[in-house]
XYZ file of C-alpha atoms in Angstrom:
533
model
C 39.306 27.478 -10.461
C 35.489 26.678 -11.574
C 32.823 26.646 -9.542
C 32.083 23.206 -7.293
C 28.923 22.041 -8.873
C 25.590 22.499 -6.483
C 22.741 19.754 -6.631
C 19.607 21.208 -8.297
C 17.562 21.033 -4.897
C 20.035 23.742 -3.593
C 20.344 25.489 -6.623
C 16.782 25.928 -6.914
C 15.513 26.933 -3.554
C 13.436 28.921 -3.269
C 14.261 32.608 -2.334
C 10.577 33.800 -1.749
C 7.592 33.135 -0.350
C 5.702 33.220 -3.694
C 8.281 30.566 -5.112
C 7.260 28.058 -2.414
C 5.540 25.047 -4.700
C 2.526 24.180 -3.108
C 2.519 25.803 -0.017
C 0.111 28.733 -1.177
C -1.647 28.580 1.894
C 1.367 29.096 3.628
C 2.663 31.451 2.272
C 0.443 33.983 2.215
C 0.260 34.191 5.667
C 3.630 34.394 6.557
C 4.067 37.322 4.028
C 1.005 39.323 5.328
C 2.396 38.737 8.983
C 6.005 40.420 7.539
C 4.127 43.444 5.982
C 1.839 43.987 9.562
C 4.802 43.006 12.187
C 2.497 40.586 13.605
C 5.014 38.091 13.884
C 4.725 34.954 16.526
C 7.438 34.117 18.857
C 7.699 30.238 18.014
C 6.577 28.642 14.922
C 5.966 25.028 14.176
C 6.367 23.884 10.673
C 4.681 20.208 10.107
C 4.594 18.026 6.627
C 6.523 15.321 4.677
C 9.956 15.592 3.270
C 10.472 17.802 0.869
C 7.550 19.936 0.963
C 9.345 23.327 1.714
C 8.987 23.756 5.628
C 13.364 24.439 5.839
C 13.360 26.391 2.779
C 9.811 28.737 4.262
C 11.819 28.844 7.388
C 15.149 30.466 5.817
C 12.837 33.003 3.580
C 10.925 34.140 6.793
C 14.349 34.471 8.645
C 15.532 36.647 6.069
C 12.348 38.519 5.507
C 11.984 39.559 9.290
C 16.098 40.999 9.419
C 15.793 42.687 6.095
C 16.640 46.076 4.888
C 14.762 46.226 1.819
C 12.137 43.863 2.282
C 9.713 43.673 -0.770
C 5.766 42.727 -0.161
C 7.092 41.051 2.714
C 9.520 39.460 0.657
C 13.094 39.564 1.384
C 15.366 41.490 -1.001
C 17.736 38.454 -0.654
C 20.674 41.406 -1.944
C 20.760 43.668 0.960
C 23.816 43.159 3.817
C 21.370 40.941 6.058
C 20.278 38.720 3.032
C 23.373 38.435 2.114
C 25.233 37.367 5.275
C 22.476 35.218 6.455
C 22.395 33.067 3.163
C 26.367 33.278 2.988
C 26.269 32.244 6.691
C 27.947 34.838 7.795
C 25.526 36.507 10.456
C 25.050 34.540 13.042
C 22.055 36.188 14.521
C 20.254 33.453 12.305
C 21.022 29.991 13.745
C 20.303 26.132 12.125
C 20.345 23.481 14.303
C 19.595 19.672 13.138
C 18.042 18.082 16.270
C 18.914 14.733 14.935
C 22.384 14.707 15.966
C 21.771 18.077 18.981
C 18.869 16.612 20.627
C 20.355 16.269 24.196
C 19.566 18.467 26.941
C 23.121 20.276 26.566
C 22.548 21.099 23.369
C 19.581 23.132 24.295
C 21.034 24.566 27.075
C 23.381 26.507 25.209
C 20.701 28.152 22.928
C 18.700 28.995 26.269
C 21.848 30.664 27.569
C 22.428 32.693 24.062
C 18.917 33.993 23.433
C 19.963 36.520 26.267
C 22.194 38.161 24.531
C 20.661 41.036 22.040
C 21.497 40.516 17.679
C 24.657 41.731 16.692
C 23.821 42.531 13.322
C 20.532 42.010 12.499
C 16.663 43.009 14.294
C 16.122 39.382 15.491
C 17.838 36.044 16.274
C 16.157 33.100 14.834
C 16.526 29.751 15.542
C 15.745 27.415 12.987
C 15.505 24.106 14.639
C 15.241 21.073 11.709
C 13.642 17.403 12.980
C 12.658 19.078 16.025
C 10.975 15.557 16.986
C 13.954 14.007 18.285
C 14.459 16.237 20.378
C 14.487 14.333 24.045
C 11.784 14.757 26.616
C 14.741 16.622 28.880
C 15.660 18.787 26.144
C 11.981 20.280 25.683
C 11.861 20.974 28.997
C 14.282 22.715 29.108
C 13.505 24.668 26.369
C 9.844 25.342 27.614
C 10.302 27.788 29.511
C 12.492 29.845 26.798
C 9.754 29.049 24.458
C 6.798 30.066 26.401
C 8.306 33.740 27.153
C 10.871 34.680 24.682
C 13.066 37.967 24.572
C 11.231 40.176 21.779
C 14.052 39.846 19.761
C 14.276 35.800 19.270
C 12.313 34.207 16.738
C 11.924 30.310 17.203
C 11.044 28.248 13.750
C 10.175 24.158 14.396
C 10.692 21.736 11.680
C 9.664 18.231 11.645
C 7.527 15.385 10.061
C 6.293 13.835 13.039
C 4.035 16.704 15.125
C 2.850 13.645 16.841
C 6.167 12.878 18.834
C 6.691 16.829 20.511
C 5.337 17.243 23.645
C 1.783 18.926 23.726
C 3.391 21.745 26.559
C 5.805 22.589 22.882
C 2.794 22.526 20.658
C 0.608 24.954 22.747
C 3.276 27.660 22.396
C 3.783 27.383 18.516
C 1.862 29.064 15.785
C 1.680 25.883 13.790
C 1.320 25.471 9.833
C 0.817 21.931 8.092
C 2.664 21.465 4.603
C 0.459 19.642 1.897
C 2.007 16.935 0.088
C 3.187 18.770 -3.303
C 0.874 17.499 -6.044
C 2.205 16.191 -9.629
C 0.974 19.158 -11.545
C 2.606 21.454 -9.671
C 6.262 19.290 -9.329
C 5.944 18.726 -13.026
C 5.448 22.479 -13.638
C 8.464 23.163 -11.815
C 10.505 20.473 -13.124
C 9.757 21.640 -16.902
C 11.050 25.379 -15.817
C 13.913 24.056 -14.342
C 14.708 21.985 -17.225
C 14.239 24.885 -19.676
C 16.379 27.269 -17.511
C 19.119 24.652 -17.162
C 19.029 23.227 -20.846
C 18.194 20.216 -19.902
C 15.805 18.294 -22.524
C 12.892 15.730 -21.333
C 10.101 14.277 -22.640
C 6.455 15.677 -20.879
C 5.471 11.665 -20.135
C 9.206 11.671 -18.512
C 8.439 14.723 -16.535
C 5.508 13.296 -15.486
C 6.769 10.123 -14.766
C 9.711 11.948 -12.672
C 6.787 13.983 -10.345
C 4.682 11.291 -9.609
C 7.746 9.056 -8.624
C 8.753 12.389 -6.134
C 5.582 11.139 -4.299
C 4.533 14.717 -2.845
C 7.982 15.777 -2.535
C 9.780 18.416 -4.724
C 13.555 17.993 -3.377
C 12.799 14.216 -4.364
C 11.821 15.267 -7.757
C 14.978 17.106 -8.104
C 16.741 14.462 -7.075
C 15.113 12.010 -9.289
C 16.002 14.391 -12.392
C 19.277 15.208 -11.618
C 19.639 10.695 -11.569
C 18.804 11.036 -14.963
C 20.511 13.554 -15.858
C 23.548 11.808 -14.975
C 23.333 8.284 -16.690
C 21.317 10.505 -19.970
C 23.412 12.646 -22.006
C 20.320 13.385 -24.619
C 16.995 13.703 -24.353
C 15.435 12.431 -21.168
C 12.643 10.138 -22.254
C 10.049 8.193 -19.792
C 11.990 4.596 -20.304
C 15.172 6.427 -19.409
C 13.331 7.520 -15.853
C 12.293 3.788 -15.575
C 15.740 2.573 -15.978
C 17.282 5.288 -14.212
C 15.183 4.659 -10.891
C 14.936 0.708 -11.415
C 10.689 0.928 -11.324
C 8.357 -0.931 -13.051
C 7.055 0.517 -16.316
C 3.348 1.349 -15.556
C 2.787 0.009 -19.390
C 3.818 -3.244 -17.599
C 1.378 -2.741 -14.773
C -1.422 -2.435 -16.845
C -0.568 -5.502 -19.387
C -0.223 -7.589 -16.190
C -3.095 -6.285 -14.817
C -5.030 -7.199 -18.216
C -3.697 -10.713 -18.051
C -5.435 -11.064 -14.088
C -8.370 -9.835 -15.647
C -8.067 -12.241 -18.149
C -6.961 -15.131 -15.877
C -3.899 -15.908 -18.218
C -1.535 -17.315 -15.685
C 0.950 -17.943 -18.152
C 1.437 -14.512 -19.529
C 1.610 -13.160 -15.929
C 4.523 -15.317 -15.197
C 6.295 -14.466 -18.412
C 5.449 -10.757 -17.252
C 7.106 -11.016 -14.198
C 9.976 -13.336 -14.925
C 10.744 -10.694 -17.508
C 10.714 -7.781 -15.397
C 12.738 -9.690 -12.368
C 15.372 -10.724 -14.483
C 16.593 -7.588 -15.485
C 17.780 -7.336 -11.883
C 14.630 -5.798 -10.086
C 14.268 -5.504 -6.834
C 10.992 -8.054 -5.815
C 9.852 -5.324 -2.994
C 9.808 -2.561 -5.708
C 7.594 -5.104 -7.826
C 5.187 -5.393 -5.159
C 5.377 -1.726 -4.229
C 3.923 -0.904 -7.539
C 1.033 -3.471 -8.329
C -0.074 -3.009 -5.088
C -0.397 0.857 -5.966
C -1.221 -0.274 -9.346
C -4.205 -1.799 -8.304
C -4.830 0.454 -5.193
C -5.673 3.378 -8.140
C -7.824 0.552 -9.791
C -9.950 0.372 -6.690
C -10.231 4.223 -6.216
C -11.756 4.429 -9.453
C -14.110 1.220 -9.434
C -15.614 2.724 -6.017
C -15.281 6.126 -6.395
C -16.580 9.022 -7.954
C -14.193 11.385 -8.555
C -10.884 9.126 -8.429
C -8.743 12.441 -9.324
C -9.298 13.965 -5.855
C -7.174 10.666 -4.582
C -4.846 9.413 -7.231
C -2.165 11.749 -7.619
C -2.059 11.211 -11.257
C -2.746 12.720 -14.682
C -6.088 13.239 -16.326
C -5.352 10.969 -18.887
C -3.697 8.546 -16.602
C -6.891 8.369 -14.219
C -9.049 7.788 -17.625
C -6.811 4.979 -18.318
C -7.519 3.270 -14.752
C -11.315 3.762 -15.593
C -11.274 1.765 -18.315
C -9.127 -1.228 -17.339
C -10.887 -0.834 -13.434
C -14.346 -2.001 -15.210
C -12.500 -5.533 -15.804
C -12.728 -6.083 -12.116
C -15.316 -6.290 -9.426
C -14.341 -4.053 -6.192
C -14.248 -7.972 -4.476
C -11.814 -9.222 -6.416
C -9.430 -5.713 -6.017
C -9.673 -5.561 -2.841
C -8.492 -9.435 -2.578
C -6.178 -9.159 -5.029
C -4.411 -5.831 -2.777
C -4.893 -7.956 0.599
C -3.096 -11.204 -1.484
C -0.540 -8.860 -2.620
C 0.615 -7.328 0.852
C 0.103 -11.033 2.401
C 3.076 -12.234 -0.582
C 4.964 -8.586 0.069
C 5.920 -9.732 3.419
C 6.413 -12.694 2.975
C 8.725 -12.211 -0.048
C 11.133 -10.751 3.460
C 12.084 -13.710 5.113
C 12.295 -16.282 2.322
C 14.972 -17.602 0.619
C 14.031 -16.816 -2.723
C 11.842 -13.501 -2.859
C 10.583 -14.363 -6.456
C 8.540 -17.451 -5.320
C 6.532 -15.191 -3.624
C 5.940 -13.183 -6.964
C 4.968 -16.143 -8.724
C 2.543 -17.251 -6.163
C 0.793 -14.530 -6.015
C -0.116 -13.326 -9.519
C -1.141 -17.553 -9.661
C -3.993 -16.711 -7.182
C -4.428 -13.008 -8.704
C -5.398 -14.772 -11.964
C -7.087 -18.126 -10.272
C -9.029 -16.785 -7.133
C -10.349 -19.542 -6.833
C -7.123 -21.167 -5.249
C -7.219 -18.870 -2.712
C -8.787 -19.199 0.653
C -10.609 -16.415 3.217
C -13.623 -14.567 2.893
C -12.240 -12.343 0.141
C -11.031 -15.145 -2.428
C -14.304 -16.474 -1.940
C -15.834 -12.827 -2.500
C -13.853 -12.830 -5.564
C -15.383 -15.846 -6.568
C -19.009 -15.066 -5.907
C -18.271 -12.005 -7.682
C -16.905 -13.765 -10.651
C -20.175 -16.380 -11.039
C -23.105 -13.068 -10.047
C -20.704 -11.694 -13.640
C -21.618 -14.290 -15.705
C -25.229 -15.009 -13.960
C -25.833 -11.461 -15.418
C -24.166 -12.385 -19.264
C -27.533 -14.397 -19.805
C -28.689 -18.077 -19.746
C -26.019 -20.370 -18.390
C -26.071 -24.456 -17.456
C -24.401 -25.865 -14.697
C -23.026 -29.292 -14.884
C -21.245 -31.861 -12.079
C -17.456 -31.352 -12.161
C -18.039 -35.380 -13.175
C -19.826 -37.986 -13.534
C -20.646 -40.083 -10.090
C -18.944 -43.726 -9.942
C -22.376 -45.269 -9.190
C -25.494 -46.119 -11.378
C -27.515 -43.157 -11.612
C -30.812 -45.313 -11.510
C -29.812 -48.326 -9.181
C -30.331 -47.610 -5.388
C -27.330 -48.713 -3.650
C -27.411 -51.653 -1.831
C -27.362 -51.332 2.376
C -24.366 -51.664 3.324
C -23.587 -52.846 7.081
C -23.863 -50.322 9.876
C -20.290 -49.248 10.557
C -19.939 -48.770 14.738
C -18.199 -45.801 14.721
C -21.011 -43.719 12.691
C -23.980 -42.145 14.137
C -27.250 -43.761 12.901
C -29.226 -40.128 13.177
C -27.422 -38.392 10.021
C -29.237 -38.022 7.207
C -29.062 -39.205 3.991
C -26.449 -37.417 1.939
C -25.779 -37.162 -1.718
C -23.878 -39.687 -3.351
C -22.368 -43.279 -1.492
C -20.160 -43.730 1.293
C -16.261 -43.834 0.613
C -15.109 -47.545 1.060
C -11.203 -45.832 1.882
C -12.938 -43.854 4.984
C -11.793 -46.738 7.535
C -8.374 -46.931 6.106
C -8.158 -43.564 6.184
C -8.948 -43.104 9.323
C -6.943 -45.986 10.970
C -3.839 -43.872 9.135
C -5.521 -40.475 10.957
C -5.303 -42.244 14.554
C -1.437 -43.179 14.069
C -0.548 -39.827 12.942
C -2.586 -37.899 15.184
C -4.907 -39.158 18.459
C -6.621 -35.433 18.800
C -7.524 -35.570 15.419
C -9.107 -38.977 15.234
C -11.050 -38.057 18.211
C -12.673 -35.459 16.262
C -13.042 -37.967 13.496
C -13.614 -41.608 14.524
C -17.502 -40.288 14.495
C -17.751 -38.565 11.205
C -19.302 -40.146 7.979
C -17.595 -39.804 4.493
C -19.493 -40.012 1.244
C -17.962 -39.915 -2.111
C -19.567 -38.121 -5.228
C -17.445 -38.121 -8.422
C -14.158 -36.247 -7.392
C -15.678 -34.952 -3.882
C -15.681 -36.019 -1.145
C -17.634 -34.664 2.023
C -17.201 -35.266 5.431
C -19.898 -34.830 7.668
C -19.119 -34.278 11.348
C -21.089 -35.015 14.312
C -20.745 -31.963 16.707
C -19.785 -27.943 15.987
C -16.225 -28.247 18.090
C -14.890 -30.700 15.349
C -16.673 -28.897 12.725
C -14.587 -25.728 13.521
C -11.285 -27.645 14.052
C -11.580 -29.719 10.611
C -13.601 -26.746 8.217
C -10.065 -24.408 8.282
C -7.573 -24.544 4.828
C -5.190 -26.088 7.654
C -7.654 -28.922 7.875
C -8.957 -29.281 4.528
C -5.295 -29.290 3.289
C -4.504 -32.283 5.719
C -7.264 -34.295 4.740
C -6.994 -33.481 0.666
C -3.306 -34.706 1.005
C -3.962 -38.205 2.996
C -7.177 -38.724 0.995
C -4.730 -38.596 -2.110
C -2.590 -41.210 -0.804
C -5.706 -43.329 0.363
C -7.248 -43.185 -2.948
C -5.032 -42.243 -5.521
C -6.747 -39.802 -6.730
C -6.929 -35.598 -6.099
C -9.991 -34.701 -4.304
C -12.222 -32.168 -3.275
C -13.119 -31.706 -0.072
C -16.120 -30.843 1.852
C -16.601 -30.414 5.322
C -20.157 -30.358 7.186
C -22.128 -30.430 10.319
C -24.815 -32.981 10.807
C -27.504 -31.375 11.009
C -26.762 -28.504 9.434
C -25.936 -29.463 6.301
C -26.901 -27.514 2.917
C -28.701 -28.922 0.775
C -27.458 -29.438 -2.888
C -29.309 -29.978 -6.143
C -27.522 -33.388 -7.890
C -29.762 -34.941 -10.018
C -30.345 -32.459 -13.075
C -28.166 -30.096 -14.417
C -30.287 -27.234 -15.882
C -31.415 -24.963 -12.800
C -32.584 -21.127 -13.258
C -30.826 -18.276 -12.788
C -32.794 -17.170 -9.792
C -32.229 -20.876 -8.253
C -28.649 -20.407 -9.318
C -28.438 -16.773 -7.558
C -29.272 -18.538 -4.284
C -26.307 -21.176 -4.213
C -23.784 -18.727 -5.621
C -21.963 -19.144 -2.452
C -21.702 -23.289 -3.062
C -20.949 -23.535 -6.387
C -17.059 -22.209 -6.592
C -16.273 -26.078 -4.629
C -18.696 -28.378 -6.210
C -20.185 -27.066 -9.826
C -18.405 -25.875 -13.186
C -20.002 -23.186 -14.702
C -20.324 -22.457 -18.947
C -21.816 -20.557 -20.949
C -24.399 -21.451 -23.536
């Protein structure tokens, strides 16, 4: 009969302490308290999946029952070894507290740990997820705990520390597992892969530890995917396919296309990608980290000590992260989480791809303090390139010379506004006779305001700060850009102000300086066009 085929994760455990990936720290300390016989009563072993905490718990139950121990190593071929990896002792005991958690359950270890080993020098109890555990079942374990027989040996595993009562944590000698970093899983995947004939590229291997994301039994895992739908040589697009990820060559051509504000090639990017089946929440998942590594490097340092990446990888994020201001990464990662959750509830997921890499590329369509950060960012960019002239989006519909003639005084505006640029809109009363049929809150913040028209813009100023605040939102500029297109028949900008308190803007000549144009940075994403000479 052959042998029933084990998964590489079990296969490969670890069998001592020096074998533990990552855990150096670790250890070290549990194989000097072996050789001395300083050994606690209750350990508590914290970190993320897959870091090693079951696998340092079996070696240390091993290494404190056996006969032979080496360096404080066990001998793992001695009787005790033997029977307790074989799971025939049962002085060494493995509970999952994810499906034992009750307050029986516990119980009936405090009622065994009275009872002396049978066949080995302690009993251990090696108690996995030990925070779900129940509040009852701690407490009744406290007392155990806190004043063990000398021959019982307590080992806690879990991810969440947070969750066990503090009266548990004051009684355990605890140890935190570090996430596991690429070098190291990639080392270990390449021995494994030598020792088990199994061929891969090093940009696979690579690929396959950063995707383990601190983990080395999900790096295993990973492999052993590939291995299975591979039968040569595992290569990097392989690991891509195998896993369903996006390639990071992808990331960084969309990411070059952003920069480059080439909304059509970002579509055609993504379309691509989504129609091979991909899921639209692993799409997000990965730009968002994508660009999360971009901002690491454009505001730190020493990126390498963050991005759990390759040197030549984190070189490769330097370069494209000098296309982009830290404003516009940090609104394109805020964008990108906004569109992740919404891409949960809707319909049709990939709208919400499509949206977002359209305001990605064209901040200037989105709204907030960081799309406008973005923007500002973009103009102080090409302020710095060298001369630059600013002309009107267009030309204004009256005379540039004549002075318009008085018109008569309308009741329902104030006669204490001043002056503003360009000439009242003759559609404002029709406008606003549609505003007071559709809503009679909103005309009362309106019936007072003035409109003025200058080429495609059109601002509204408003008479007091409460209807300033209720009409200056996207909500309200959206309303008004909408009706003003069916007043008009025409798509219009729109401006909202304060009489007042109203900036002033520079209309009649379109050559300013640069310092005069560093000062109205923040005005001239809604009103002005900027070139290049």
């Amino acid at each position: 009969m052959s042998e029933m085929y084990q998964a590489l994760y079990r296969k490969w455990r670890p069998m001592i302490f020096e074998d533990v990936v990552g855990q150096e720290h670790i250890s070290e300390t549990l194989r000097n308290s072996v050789l001395s016989g300083r050994l606690a009563h209750a350990y508590l072993f914290c970190g993320t999946r897959g870091t090693g905490k079951t696998t340092c718990a079996k070696i240390l139950s091993r290494a404190v029952n056996c006969e032979n121990p080496q360096n404080g190593n066990p001998c793992n071929s001695c009787p005790s070894c033997l029977g307790i990896m074989d799971g025939s002792i049962l002085d060494v005991y493995e509970m999952d507290a994810a499906s034992n958690r009750g307050v029986g359950d516990i119980r009936q270890i405090r009622d065994e740990v009275d009872y002396a080993p049978s066949n080995c020098k302690f009993k251990v109890y090696i108690i996995d997820e030990a925070h779900m555990i129940t509040n009852e079942g701690f407490n009744a374990l406290l007392k155990t705990l806190e004043e063990p027989p000398e021959y019982v040996i307590f080992i806690l595993a879990t991810t969440e520390p947070n969750k066990i009562l503090p009266t548990i944590l004051s009684r355990c000698q605890r140890f935190d597992f570090r996430r596991i970093g690429v070098d190291d899983i990639s080392r270990r995947i390449n021995k494994i892969c030598e020792a088990e004939n199994i061929k891969i590229t090093p940009d696979a291997s690579e690929l396959v530890a950063e995707l383990a994301d601190g983990s080395m039994r999900d790096g295993l895992s990973i492999l052993e995917q590939c291995t299975a739908s591979v039968s040569g040589e595992i290569r990097k697009n392989d690991v891509v396919e195998a896993v369903g990820i996006v390639d990071d060559g992808i990331l960084f051509d969309l990411a070059d296309f952003i920069a480059a504000e080439d909304t059509l090639s970002c579509l055609k990017t993504a379309d691509e990608f989504l129609n091979k089946g991909k899921e639209v929440a692993s799409f997000f998942d990965d730009i968002i980290d994508h660009f999360r590594n971009l901002m690491f490097c454009k505001a730190t340092d020493n990126p390498s000590e963050i991005i759990e990446r390759s040197h030549e990888k984190i070189e490769r994020y330097k370069v494209q992260a000098e296309k982009f201001p830290v404003e516009r990464l940090l609104y394109s990662i805020t964008t990108l989480c906004e569109y992740l959750a919404q891409a949960k509830w809707i319909a049709n997921p990939r709208i919400s791809v499509e949206m977002a890499l359209l305001k990605l590329a064209k901040p200037q369509l989105g709204d907030g303090g960081d799309a406008l950060s973005a923007r500002v960012s973009a103009l102080e960019k090409k302020i710095e390139s060298g001369n630059i002239t600013v002309s009107s989006a267009t030309k204004t519909k009256t005379a540039s010379k004549e002075s318009p003639k008085a018109e008569p005084k309308q009741k329902t505006e104030p006669t204490s506004a001043p002056a503003p640029d360009g000439s009242r809109w003759d559609k404002w009363e029709e406008a606003l006779g549609i505003i007071k049929n559709e809503s009679k809150k909103l005309y009362m913040f309106l019936f007072r305001a003035q409109a003025y028209i200058t080429g495609d813009t059109i601002e509204i100023i408003l008479t007091n700060r409460e209807a300033y605040e209720r009409i200056a939102t996207p909500q309200g500029k959206a309303y008004l850009m909408e009706l003003f297109e069916k007043v008009g028949g025409e798509n219009y900008k729109i401006i909202v102000s304060e009489s007042g308190n109203r900036l002033n803007r520079q209309t009649e000549t379109n050559e300013v300086s640069i310092a005069d144009l560093a000062k109205k940075k923040d005005l001239l994403g809604d009103v002005m066009t900027v070139t290049e000479n």
